[in-house]
mmCIF file of C-alpha atoms in Angstrom:
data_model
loop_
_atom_site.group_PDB
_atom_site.id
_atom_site.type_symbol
_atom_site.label_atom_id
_atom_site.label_comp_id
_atom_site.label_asym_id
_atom_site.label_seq_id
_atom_site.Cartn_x
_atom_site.Cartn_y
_atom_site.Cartn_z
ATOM 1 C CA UNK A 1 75.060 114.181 117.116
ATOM 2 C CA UNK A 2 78.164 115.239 115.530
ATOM 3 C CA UNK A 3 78.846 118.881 114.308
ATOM 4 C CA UNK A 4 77.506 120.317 111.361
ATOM 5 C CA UNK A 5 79.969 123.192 109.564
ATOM 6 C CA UNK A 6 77.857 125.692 108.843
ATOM 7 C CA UNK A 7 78.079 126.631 104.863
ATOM 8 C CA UNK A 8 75.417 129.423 104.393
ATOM 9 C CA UNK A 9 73.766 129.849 100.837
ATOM 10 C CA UNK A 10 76.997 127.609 99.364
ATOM 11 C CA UNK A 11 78.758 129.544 96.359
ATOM 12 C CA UNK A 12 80.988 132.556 96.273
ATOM 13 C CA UNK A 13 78.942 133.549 99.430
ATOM 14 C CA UNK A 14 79.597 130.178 101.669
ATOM 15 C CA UNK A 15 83.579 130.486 100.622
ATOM 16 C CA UNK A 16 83.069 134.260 101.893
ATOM 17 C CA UNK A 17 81.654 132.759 105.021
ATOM 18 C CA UNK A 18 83.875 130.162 105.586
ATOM 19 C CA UNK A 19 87.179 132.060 104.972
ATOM 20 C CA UNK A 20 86.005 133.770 108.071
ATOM 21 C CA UNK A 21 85.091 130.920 109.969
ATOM 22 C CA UNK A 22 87.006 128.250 109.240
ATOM 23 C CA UNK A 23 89.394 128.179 112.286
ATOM 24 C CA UNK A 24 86.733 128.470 114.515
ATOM 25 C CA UNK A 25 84.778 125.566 112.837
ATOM 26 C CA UNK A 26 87.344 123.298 112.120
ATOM 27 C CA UNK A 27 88.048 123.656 116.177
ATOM 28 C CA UNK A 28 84.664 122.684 116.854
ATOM 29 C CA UNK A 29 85.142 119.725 114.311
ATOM 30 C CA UNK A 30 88.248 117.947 116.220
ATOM 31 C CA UNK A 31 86.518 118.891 119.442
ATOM 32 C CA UNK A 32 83.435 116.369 118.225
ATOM 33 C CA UNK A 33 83.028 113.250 120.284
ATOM 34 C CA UNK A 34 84.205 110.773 117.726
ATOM 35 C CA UNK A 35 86.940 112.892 115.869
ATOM 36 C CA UNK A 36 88.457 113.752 119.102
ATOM 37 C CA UNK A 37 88.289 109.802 120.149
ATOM 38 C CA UNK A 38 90.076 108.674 117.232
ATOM 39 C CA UNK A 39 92.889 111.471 116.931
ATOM 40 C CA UNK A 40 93.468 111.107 120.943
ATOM 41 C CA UNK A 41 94.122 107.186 120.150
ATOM 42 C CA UNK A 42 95.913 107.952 117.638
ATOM 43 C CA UNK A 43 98.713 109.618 119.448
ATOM 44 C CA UNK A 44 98.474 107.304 122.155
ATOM 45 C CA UNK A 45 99.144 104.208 120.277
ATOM 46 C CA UNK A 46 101.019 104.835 116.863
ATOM 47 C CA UNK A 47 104.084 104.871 118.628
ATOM 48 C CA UNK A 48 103.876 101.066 119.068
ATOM 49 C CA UNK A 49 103.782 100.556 115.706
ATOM 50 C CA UNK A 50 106.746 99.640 114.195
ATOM 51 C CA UNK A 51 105.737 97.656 111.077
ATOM 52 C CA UNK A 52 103.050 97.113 108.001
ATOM 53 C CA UNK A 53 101.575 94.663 109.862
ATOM 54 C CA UNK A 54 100.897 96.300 113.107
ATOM 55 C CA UNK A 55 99.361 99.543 111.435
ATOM 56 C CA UNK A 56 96.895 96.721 109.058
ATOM 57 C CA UNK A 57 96.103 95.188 112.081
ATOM 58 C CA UNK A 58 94.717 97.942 114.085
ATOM 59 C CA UNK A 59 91.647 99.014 111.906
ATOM 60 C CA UNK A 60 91.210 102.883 114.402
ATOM 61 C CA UNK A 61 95.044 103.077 113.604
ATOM 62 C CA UNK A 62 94.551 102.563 110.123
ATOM 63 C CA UNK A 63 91.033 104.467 109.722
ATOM 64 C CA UNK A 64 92.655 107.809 110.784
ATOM 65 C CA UNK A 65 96.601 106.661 108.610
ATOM 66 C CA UNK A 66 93.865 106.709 105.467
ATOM 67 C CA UNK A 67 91.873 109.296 106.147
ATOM 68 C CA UNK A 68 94.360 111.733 106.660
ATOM 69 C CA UNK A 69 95.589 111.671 102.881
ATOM 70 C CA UNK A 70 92.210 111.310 101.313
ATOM 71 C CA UNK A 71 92.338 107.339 101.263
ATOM 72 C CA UNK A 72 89.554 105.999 103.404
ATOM 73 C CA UNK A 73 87.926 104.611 100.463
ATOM 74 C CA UNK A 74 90.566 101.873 100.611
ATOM 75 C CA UNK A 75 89.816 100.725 104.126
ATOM 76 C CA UNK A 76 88.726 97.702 103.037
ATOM 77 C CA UNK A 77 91.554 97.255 100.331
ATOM 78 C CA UNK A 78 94.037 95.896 102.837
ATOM 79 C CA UNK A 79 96.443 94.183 100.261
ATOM 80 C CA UNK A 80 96.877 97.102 98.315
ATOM 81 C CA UNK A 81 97.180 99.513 101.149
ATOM 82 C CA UNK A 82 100.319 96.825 102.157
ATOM 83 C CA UNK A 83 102.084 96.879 98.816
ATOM 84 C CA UNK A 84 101.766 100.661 98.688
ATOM 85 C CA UNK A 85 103.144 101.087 102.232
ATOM 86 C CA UNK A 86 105.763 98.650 101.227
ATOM 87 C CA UNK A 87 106.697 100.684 98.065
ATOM 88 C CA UNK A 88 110.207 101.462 97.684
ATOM 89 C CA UNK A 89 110.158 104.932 97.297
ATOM 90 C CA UNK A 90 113.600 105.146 95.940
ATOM 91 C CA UNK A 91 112.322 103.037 93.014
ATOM 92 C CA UNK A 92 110.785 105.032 89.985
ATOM 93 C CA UNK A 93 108.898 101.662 88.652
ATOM 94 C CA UNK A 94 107.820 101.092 92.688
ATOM 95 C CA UNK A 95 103.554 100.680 93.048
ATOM 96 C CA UNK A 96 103.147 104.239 95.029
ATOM 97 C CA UNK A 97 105.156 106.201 92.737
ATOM 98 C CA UNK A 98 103.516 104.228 88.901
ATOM 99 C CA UNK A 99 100.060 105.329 91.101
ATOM 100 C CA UNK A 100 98.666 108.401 88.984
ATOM 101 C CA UNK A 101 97.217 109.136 92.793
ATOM 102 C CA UNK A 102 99.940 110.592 93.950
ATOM 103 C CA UNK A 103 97.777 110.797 97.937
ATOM 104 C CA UNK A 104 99.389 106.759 97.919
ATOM 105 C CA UNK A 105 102.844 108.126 97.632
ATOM 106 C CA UNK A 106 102.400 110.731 100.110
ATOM 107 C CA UNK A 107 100.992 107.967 102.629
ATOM 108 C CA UNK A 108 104.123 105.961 101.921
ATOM 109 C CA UNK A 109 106.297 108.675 102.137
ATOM 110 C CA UNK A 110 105.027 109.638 105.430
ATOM 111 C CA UNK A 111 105.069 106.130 107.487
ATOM 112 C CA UNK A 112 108.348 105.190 105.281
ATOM 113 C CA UNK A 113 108.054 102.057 106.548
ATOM 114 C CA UNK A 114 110.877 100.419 103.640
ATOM 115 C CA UNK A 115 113.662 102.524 104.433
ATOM 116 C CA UNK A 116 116.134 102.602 106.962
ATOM 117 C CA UNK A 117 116.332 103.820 110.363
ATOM 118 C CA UNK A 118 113.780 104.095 113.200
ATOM 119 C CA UNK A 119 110.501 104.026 111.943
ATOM 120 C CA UNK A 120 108.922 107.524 111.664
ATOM 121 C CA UNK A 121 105.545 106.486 114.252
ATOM 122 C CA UNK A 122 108.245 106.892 116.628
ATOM 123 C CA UNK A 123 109.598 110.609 115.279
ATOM 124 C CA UNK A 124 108.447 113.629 117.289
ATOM 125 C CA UNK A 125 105.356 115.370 116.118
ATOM 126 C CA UNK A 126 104.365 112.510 113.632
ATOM 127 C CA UNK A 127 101.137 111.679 115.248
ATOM 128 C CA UNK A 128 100.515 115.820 115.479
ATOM 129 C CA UNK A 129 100.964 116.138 111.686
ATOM 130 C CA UNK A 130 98.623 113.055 110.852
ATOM 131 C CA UNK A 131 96.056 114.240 113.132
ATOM 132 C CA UNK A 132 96.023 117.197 111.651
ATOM 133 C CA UNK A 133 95.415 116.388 108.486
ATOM 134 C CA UNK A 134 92.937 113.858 109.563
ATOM 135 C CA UNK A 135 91.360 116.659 110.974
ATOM 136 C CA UNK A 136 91.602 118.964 107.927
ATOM 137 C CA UNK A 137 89.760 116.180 105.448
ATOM 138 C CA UNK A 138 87.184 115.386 108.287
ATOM 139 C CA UNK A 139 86.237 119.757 108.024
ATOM 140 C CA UNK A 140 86.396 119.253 104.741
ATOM 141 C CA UNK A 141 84.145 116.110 104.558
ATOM 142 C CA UNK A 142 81.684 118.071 106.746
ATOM 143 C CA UNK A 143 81.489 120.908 104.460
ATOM 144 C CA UNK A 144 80.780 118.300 101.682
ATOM 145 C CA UNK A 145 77.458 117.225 103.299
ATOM 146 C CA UNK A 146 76.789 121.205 102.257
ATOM 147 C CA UNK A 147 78.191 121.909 99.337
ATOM 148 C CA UNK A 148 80.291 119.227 97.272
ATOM 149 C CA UNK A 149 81.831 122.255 95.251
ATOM 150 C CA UNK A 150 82.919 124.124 98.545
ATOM 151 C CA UNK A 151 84.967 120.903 99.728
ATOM 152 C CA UNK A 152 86.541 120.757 96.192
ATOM 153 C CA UNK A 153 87.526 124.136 96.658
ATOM 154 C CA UNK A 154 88.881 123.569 100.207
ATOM 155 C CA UNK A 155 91.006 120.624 99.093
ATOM 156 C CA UNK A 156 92.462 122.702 96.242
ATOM 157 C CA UNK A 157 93.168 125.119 98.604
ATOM 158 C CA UNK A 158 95.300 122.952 100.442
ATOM 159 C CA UNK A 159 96.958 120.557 98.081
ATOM 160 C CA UNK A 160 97.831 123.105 95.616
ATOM 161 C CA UNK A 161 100.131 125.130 97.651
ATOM 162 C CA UNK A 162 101.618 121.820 98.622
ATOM 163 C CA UNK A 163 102.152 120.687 94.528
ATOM 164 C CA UNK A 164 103.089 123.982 93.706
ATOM 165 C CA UNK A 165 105.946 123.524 96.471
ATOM 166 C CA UNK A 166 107.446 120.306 95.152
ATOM 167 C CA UNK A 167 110.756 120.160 93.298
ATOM 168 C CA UNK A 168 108.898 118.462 90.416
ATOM 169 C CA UNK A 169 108.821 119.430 87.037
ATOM 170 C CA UNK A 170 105.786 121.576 85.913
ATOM 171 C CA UNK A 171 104.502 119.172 83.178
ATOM 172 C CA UNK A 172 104.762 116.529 86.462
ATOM 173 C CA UNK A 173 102.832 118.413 88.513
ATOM 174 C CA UNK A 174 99.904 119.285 85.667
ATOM 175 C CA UNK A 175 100.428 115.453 85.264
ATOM 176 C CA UNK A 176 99.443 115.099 89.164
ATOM 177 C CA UNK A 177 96.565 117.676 88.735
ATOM 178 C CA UNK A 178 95.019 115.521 86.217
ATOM 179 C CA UNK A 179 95.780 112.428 87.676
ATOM 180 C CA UNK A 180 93.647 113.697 91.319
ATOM 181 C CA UNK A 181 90.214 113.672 90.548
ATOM 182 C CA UNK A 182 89.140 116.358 93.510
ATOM 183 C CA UNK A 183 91.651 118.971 91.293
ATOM 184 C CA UNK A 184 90.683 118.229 88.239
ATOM 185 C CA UNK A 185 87.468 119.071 88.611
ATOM 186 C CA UNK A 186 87.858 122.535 89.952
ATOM 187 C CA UNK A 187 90.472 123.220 87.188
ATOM 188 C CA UNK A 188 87.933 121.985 84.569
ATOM 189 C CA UNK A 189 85.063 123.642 86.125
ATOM 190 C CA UNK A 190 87.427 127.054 86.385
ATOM 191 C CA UNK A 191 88.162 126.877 82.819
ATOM 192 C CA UNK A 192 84.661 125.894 81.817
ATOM 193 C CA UNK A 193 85.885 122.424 80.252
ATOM 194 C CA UNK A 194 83.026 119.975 79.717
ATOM 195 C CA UNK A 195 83.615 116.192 80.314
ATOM 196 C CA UNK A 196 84.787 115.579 76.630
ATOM 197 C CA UNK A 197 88.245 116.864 77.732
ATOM 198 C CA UNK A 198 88.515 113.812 79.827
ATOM 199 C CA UNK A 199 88.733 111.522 76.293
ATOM 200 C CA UNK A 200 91.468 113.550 75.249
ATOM 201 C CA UNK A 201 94.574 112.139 74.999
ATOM 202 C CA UNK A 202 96.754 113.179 78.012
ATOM 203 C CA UNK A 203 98.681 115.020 76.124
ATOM 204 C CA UNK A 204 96.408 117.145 74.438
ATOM 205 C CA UNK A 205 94.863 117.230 77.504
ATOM 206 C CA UNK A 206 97.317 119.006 79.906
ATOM 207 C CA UNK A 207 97.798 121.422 76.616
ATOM 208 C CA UNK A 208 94.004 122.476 77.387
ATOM 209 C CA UNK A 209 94.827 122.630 81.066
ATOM 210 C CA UNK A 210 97.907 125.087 80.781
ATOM 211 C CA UNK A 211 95.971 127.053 77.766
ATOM 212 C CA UNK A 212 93.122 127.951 80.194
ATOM 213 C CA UNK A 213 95.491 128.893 83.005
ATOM 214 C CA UNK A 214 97.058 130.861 80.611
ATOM 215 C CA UNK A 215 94.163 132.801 79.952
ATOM 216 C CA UNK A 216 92.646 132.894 83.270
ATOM 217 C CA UNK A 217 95.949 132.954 85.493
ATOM 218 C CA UNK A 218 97.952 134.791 83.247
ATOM 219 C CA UNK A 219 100.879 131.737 83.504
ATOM 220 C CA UNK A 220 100.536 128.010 82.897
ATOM 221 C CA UNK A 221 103.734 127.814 85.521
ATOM 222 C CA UNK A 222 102.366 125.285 88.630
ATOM 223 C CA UNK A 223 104.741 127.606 90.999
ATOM 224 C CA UNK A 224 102.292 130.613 90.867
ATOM 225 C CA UNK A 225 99.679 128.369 93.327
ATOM 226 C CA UNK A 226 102.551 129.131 96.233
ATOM 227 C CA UNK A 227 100.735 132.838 95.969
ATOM 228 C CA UNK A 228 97.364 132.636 97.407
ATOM 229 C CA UNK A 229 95.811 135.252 95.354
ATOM 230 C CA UNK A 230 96.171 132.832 92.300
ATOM 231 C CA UNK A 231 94.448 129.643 93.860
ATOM 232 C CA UNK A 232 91.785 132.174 95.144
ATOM 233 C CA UNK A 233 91.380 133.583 91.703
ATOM 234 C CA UNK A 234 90.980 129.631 90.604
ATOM 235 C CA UNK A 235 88.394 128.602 92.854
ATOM 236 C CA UNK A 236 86.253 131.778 92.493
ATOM 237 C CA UNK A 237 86.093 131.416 88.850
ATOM 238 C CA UNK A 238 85.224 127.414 89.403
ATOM 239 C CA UNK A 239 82.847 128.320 92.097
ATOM 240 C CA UNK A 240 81.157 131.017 89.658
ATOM 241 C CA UNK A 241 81.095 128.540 87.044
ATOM 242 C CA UNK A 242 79.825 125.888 89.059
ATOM 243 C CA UNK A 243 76.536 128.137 90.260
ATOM 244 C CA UNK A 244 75.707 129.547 86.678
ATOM 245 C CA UNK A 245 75.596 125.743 86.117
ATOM 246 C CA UNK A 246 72.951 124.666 88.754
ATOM 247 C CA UNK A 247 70.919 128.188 87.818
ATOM 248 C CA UNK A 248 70.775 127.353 84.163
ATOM 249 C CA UNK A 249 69.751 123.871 85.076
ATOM 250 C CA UNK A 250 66.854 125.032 88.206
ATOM 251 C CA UNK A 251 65.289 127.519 85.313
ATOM 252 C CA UNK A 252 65.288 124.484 82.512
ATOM 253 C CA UNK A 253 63.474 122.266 85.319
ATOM 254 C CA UNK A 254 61.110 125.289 86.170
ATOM 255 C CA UNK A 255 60.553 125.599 83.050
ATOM 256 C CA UNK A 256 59.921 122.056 82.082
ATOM 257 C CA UNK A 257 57.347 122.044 85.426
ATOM 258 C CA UNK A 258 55.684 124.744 84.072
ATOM 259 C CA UNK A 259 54.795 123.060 80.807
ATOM 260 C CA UNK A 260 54.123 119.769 82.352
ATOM 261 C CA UNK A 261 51.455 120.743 84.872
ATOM 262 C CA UNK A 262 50.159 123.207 82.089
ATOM 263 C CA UNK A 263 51.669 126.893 84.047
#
């Protein structure tokens, strides 16, 4: 039976709980029988592969390559997983960089398997880092089967410092943040956007993403996420948002109960 991350009442109060308890749980997660199997073969063997081909043609290899960015959806989508690893990077019109994902360019970036030199599977501490954040997603997958909203926040957690970080202009990165479907929805749930943002035009759109940081953030500027107080203050206000939600829709269905059975 594998671990369960322990979540609490979910909300404001799990985050409270898991801030504390993270380390300790996410330990307990890459201890787990199968998570510790596949990371422990992962650094055993991805040092023997040297190509696209090998890393398609090993599916435990791949399974973890995938996971790690957020892409094990596509385990099955082996000719698409090639052309993105085979992206040239140095291309702007190249498949992983058109991909409004930008988790496929990341997984190209990090194998690098079309440029030149030794291929990075053989670079010190490349199996560490993937493990890692094959590890980080599986934590965060496990505090999914608890509460979806609490692995959205987790994940914006992480990636945002990492966007925030890149030398990318800010309309890019509020580009990426709409393009990644996990960070769009705690910015829209943070600003209290309904879904009829989404048939915007993306223009108008990332104007009613930087308004509402504006007014909740203060700034509209991507670099503030490098300061944790401002992706805290984010994901509180989504995670607020997100449980006056599910109240207001428990009291309509206790309500509607009570009229149906005549209460």
């Amino acid at each position: 039976m594998s671990y369960q991350v322990f979540t609490g009442s979910g909300g404001l109060a799990g985050w409270t709980l898991l801030n504390k308890t993270a380390t300790r749980q996410r330990d307990l997660v890459a201890a787990d029988g199968a998570v510790a199997t596949a990371t422990n073969n992962f650094r055993a063997k991805i040092g023997s592969v040297t190509s696209v081909d090998d890393l398609l043609s090993d599916h435990r290899l791949l399974t973890v390559a995938l996971h790690a960015f957020g892409l094990e959806n596509d385990i099955g989508n082996r000719g698409f997983i090639r052309k993105v690893l085979e992206s040239d990077l140095s291309e702007k019109g190249s498949l992983a960089n058109r991909l409004s994902n930008k988790s496929y360019q990341r997984l190209a970036e990090a194998f690098a398997f079309n440029s030149a030199g030794p291929p990075q599977t053989q670079q010190a501490g490349f199996a560490d880092r993937i493990t890692a954040q094959y590890v980080d997603r599986e934590f965060e997958a496990r505090v999914g089967e608890g509460d979806q909203n609490l692995r959205l926040a987790l994940n914006a957690r992480r990636e945002l410092a990492a966007l925030a970080a890149r030398p990318s202009t800010n309309a890019t990165k509020w580009y990426e943040v709409l393009g990644s479907k996990p960070l769009r929805a705690v910015f829209a749930g943070a600003f209290g956007f309904g879904s009829a943002y989404g048939k915007l035009p993306i223009d108008r759109q990332m104007e009613e993403f930087a308004k509402g940081a504006r007014k909740l953030l203060g700034s509209d500027d991507m670099q503030q996420f490098t300061l944790p107080e401002k992706v805290e203050k984010l994901v509180r206000s989504f995670l607020a948002r997100s449980a006056i939600q599910v109240d207001g829709a428990t009291r309509r269905y206790s309500t509607a109960l009570s009229l149906l059975s005549g209460g």
